[in-house]
PDB file of C-alpha atoms in Angstrom:
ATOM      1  CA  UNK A 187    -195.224 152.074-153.340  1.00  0.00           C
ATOM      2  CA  UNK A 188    -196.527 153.256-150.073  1.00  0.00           C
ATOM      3  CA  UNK A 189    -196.978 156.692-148.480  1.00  0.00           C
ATOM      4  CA  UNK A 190    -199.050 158.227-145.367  1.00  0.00           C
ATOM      5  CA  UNK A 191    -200.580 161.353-144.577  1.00  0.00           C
ATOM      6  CA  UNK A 192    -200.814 162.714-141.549  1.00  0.00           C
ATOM      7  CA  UNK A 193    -203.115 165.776-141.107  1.00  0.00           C
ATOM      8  CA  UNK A 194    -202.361 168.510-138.824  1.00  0.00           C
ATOM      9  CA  UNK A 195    -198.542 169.340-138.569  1.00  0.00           C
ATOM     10  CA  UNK A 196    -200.117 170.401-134.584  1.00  0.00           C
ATOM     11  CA  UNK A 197    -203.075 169.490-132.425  1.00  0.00           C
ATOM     12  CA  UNK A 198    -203.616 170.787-129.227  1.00  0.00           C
ATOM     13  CA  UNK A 199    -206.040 169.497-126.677  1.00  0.00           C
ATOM     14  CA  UNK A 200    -206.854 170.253-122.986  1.00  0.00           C
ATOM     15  CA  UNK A 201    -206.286 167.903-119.976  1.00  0.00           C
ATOM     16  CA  UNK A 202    -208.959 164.896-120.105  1.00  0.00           C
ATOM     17  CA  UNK A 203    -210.021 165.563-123.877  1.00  0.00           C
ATOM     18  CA  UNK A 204    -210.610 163.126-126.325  1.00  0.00           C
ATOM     19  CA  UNK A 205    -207.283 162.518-128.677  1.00  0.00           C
ATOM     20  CA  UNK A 206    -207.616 162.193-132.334  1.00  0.00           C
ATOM     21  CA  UNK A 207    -204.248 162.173-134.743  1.00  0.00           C
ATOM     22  CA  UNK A 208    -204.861 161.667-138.205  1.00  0.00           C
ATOM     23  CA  UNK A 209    -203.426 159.244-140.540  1.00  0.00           C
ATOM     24  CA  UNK A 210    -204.290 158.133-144.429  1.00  0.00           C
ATOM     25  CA  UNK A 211    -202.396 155.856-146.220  1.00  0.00           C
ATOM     26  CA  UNK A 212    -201.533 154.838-149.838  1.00  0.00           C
ATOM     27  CA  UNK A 213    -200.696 151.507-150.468  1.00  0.00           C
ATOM     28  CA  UNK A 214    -200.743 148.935-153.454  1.00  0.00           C
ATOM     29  CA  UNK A 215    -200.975 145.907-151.594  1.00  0.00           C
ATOM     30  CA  UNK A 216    -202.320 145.066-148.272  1.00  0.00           C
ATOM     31  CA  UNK A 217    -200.627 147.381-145.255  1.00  0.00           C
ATOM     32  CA  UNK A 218    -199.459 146.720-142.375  1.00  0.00           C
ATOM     33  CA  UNK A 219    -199.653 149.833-140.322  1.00  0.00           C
ATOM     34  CA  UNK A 220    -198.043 151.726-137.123  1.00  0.00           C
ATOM     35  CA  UNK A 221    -197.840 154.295-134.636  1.00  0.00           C
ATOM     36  CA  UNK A 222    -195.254 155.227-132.860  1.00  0.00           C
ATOM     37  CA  UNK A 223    -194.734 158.206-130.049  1.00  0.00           C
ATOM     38  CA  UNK A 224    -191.469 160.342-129.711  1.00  0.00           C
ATOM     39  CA  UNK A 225    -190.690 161.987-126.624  1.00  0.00           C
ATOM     40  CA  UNK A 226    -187.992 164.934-126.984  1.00  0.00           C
ATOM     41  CA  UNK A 227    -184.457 163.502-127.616  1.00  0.00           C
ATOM     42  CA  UNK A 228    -185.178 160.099-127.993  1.00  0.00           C
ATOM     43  CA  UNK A 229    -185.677 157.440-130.515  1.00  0.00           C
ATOM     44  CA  UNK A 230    -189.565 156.462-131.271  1.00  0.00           C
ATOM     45  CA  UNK A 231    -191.618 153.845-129.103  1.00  0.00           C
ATOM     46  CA  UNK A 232    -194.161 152.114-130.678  1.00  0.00           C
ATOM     47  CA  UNK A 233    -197.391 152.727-129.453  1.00  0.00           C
ATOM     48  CA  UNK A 234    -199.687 150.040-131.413  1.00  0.00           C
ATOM     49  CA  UNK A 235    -199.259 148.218-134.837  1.00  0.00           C
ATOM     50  CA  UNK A 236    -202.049 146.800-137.264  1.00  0.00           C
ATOM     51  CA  UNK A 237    -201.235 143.476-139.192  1.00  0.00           C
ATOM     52  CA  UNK A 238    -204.451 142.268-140.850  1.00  0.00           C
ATOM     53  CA  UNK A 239    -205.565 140.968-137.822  1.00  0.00           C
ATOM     54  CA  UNK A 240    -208.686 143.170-135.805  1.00  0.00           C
ATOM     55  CA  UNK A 241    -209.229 145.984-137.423  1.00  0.00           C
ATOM     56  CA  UNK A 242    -209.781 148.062-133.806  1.00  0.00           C
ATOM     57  CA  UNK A 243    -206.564 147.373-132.396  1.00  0.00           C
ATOM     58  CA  UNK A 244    -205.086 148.712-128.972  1.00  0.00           C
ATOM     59  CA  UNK A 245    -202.095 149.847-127.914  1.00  0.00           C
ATOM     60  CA  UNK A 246    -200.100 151.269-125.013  1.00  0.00           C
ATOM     61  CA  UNK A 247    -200.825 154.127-123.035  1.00  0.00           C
ATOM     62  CA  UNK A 248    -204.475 153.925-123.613  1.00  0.00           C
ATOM     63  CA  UNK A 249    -204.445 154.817-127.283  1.00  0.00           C
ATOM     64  CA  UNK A 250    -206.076 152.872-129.785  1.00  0.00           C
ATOM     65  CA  UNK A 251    -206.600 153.296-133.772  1.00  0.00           C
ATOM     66  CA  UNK A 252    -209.029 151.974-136.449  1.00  0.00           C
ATOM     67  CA  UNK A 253    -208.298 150.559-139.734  1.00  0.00           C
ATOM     68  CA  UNK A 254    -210.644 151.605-142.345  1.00  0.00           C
ATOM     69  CA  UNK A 255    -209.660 150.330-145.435  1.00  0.00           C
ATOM     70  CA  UNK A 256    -213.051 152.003-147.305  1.00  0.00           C
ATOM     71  CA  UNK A 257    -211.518 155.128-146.022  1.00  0.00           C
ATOM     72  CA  UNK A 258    -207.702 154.126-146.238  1.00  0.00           C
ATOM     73  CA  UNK A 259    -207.721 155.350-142.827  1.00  0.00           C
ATOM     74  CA  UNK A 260    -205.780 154.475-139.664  1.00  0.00           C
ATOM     75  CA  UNK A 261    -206.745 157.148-137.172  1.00  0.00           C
ATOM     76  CA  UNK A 262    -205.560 157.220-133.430  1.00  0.00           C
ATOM     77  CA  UNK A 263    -207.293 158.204-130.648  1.00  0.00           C
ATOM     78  CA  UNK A 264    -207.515 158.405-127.076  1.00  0.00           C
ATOM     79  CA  UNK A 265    -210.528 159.441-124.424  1.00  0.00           C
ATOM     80  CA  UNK A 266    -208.822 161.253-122.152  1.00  0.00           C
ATOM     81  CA  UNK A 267    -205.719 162.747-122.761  1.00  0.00           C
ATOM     82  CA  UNK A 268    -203.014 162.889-119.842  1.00  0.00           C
ATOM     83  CA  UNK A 269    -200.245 165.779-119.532  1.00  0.00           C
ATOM     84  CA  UNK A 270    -197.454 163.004-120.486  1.00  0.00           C
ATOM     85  CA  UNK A 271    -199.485 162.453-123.677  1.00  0.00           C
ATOM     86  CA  UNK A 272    -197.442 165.210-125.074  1.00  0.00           C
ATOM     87  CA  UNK A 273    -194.991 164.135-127.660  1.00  0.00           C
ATOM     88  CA  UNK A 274    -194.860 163.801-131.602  1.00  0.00           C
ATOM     89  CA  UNK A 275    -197.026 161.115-133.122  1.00  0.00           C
ATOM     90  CA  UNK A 276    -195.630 159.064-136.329  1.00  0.00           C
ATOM     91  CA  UNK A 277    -197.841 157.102-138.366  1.00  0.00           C
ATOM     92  CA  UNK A 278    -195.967 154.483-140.612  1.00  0.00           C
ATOM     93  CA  UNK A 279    -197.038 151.890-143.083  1.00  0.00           C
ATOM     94  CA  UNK A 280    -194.887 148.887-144.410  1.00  0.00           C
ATOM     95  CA  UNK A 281    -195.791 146.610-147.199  1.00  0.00           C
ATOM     96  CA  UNK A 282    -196.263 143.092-147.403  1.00  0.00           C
ATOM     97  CA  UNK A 283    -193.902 140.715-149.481  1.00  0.00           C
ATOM     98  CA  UNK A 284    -191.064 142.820-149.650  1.00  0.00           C
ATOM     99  CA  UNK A 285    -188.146 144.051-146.828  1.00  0.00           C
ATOM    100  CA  UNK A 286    -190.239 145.502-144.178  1.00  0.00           C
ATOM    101  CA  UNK A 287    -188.802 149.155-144.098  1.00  0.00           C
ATOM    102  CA  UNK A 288    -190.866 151.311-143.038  1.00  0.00           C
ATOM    103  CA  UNK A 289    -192.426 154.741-144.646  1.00  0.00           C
ATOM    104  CA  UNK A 290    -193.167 157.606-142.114  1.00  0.00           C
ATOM    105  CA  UNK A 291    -195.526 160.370-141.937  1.00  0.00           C
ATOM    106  CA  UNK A 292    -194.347 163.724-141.527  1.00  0.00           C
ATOM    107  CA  UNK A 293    -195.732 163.818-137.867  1.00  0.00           C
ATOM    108  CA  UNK A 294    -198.375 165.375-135.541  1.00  0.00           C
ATOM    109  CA  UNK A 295    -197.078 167.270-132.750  1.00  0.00           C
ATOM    110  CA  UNK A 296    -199.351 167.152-129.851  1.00  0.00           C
ATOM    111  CA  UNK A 297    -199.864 169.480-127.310  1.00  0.00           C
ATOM    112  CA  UNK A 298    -201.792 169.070-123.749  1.00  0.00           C
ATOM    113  CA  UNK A 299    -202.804 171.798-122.061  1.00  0.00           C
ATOM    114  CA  UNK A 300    -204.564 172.431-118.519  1.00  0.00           C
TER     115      UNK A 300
ATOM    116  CA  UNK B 224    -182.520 143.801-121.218  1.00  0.00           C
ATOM    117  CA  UNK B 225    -180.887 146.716-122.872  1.00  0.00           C
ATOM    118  CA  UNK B 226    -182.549 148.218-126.615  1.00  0.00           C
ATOM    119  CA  UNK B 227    -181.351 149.440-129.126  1.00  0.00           C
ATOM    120  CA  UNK B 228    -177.783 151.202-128.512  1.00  0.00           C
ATOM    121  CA  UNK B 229    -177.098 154.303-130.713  1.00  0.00           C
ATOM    122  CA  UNK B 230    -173.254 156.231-129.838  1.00  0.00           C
ATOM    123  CA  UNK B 231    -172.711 158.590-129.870  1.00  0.00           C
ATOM    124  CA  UNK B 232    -175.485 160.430-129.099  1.00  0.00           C
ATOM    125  CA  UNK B 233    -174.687 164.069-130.298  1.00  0.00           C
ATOM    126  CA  UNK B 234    -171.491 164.302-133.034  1.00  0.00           C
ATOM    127  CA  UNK B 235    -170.044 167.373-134.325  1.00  0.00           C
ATOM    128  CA  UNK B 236    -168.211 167.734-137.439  1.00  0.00           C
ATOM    129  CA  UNK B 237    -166.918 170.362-139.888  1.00  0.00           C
ATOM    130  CA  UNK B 238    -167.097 169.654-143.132  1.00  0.00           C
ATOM    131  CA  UNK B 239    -164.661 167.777-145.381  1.00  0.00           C
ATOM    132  CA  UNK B 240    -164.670 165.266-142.480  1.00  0.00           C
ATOM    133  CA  UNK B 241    -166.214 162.032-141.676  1.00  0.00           C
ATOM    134  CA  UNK B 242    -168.476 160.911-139.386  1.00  0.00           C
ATOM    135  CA  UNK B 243    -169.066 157.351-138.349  1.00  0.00           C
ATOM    136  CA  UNK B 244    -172.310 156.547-136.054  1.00  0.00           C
ATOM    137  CA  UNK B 245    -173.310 153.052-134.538  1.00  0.00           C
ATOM    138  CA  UNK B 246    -175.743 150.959-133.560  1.00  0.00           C
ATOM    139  CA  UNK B 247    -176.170 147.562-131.595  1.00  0.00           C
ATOM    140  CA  UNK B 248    -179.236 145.886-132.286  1.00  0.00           C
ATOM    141  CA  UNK B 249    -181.250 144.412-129.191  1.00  0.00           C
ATOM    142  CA  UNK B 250    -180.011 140.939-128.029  1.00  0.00           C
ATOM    143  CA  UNK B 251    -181.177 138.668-130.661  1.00  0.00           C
ATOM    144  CA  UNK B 252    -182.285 140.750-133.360  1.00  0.00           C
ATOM    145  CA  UNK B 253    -180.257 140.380-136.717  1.00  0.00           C
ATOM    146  CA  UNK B 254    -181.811 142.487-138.674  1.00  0.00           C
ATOM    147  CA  UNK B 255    -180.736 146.498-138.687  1.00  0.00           C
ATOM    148  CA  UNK B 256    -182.207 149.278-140.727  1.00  0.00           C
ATOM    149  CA  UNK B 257    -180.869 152.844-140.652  1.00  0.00           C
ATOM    150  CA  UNK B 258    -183.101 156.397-140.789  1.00  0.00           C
ATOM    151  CA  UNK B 259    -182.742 159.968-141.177  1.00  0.00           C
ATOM    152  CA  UNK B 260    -184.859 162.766-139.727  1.00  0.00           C
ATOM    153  CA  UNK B 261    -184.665 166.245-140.782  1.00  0.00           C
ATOM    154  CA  UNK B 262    -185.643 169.030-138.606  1.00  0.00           C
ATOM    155  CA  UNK B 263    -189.365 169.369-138.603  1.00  0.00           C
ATOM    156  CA  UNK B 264    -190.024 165.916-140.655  1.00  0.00           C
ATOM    157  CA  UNK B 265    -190.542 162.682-140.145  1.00  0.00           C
ATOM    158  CA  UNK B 266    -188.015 159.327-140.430  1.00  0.00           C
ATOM    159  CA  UNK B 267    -186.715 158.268-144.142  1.00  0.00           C
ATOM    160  CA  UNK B 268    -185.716 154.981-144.652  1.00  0.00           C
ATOM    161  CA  UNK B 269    -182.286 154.358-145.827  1.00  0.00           C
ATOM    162  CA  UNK B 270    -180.677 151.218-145.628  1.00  0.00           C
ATOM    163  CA  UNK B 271    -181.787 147.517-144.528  1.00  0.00           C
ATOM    164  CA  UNK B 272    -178.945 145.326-143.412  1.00  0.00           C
ATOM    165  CA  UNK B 273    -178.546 141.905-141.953  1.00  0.00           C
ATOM    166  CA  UNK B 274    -175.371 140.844-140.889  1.00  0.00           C
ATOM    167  CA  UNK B 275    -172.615 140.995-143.914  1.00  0.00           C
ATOM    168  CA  UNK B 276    -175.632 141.661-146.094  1.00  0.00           C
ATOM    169  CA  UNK B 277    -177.419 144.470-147.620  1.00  0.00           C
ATOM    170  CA  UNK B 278    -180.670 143.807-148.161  1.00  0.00           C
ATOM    171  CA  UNK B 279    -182.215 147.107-149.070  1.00  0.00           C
ATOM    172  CA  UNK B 280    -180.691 150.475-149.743  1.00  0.00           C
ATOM    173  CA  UNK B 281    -183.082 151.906-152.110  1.00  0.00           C
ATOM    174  CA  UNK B 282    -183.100 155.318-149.509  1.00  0.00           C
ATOM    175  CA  UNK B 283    -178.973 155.544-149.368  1.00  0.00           C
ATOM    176  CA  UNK B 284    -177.230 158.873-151.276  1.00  0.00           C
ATOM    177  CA  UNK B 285    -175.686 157.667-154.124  1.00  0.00           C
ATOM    178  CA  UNK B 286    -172.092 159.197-153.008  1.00  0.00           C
ATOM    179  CA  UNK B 287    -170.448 159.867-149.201  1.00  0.00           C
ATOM    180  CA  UNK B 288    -172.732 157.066-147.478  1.00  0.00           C
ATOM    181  CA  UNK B 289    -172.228 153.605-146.882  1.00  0.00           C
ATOM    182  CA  UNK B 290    -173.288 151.019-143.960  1.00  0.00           C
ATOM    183  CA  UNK B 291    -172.131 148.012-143.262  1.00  0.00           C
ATOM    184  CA  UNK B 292    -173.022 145.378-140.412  1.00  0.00           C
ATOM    185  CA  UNK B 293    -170.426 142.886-139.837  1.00  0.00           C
ATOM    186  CA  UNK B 294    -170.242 139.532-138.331  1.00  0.00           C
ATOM    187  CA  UNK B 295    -169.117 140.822-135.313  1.00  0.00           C
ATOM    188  CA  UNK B 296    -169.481 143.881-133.644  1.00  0.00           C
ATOM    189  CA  UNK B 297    -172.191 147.017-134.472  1.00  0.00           C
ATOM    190  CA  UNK B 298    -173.828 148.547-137.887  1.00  0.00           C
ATOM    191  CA  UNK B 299    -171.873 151.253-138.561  1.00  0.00           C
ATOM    192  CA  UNK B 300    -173.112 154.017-141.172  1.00  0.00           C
ATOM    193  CA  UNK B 301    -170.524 156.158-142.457  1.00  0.00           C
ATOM    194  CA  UNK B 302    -170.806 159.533-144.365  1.00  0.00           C
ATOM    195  CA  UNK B 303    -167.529 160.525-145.775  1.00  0.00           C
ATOM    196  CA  UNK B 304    -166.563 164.522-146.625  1.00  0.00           C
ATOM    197  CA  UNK B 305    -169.944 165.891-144.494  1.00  0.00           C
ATOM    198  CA  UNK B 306    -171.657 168.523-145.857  1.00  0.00           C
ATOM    199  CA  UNK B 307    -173.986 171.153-143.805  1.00  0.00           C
ATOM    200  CA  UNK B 308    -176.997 169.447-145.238  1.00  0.00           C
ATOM    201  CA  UNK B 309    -175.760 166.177-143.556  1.00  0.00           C
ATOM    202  CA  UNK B 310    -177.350 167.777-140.616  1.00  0.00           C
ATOM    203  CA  UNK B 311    -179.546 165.328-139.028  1.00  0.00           C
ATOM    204  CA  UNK B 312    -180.875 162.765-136.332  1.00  0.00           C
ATOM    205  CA  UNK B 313    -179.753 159.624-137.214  1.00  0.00           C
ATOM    206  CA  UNK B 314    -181.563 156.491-135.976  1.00  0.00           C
ATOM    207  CA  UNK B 315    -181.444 153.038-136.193  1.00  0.00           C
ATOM    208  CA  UNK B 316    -183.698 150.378-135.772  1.00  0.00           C
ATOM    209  CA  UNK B 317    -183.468 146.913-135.452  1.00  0.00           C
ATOM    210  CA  UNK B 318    -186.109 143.490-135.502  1.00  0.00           C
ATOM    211  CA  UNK B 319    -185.570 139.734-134.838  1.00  0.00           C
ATOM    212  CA  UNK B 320    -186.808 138.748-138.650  1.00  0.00           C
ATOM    213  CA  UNK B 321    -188.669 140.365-141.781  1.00  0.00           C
ATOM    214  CA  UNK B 322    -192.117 138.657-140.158  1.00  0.00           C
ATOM    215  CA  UNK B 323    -194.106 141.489-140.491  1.00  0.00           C
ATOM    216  CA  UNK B 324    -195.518 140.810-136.877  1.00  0.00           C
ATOM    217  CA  UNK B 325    -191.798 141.880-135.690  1.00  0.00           C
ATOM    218  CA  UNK B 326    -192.030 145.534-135.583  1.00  0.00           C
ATOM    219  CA  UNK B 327    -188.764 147.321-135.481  1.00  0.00           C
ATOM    220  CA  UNK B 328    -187.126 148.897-132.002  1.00  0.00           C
ATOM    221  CA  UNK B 329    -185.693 152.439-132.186  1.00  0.00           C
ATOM    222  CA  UNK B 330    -182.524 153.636-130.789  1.00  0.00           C
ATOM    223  CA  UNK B 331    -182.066 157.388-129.440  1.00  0.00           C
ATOM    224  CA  UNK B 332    -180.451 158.216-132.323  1.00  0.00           C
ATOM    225  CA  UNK B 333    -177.310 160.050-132.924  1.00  0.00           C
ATOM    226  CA  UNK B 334    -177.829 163.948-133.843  1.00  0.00           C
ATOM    227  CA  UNK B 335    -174.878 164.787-136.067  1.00  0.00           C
ATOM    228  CA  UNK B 336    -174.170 168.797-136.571  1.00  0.00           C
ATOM    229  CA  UNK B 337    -171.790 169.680-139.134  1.00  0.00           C
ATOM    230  CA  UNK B 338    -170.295 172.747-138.633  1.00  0.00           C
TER     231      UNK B 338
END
């Protein structure tokens, strides 16, 4: 079974801060792992996925996250955030060998501010 | 090259009645996989369909829900006699193949009120 933890139902940052949404995951075999962005209203857009390959991997919108499996980690972050970097941030972890449906985080809602 | 197409978008029903949302997958994607959100948490799987198939419904209520995605035409997932907790954004997703290098595309999602 799989599960993922995101800390910090909220995270506010000012204009040109650095980004940092956490995300922990459970998993009994190898994960493949995923963040996605949701803008108000709409469906989610995936921002960047991790499938065993580089463990730094890089996404869209300047975000990129790090899978540390030592730490069962897969944090995202970004240097500078932008105004239209506010949204709500899903991380989501699938499992190998089976139907690839995928287990969500409760969210992170992230706030820029001036 | 249109995505993922969720109608309709916003559905209101009392309850006792039924509500039917759809969803066609992007051009070329056969597989289809259907989520709930509750206010103020994240996406729960429910079903995994390919077409005429159900692969995976480990995350479907036992009663009142079904899905189906036929030969032709969209995935519909239906939810017979709503109640108020049926209250939700429903979305659906779809991916060319269980390659887990395919991630899945979201619709907008269909926000169903029951009344």
């Amino acid at each position: 079974a799989q599960s993922v933890t995101q800390l910090g139902s909220h995270v506010s940052v000012s204009e040109g801060a650095l980004v940092l949404l956490r995300c922990n995951y459970s998993s009994s075999v190898p994960p493949y792992l995923f963040w996605y962005v949701q803008y108000p209203n709409q469906g989610l857009q995936l921002l960047l996925k991790y499938t065993s390959a580089a463990t730094l991997v890089k996404g869209i919108n300047g975000f990129e996250a790090e899978f540390k499996k030592s730490e069962t980690s897969f944090h995202l972050t970004k240097p500078s955030a932008h105004m239209s970097d506010a949204a709500e941030y899903f991380c989501a972890v699938s499992a190998t060998g089976t139907a690839s449906k995928l287990t969500f985080g409760t969210g992170t809602r992230l706030q820029v501010t001036l | 090259n249109a995505g993922v197409m969720q109608n309709p978008r916003h559905l209101v029903r009392r309850r006792g009645q039924e509500a039917r949302l759809r969803c066609s997958p992007m051009k070329g994607h056969s597989h289809v996989y259907w989520y709930r959100q509750l206010p103020e948490e994240g996406l729960k799987f429910m079903v995994y369909l390919q077409k005429e198939n159900i692969i995976d419904e480990s995350g479907m209520p036992k009663e009142r829900f079904s899905a189906e995605f036929p030969k032709e035409g969209p995935s519909i997932l239906r939810i017979q006699q709503v109640v108020r907790g049926d209250s939700a954004a429903y979305f659906c997703a779809s991916s060319p193949g269980t390659a887990f290098n395919q991630p899945q595309h979201f619709g907008d999602g269909t926000r169903l009120s029951i009344l």
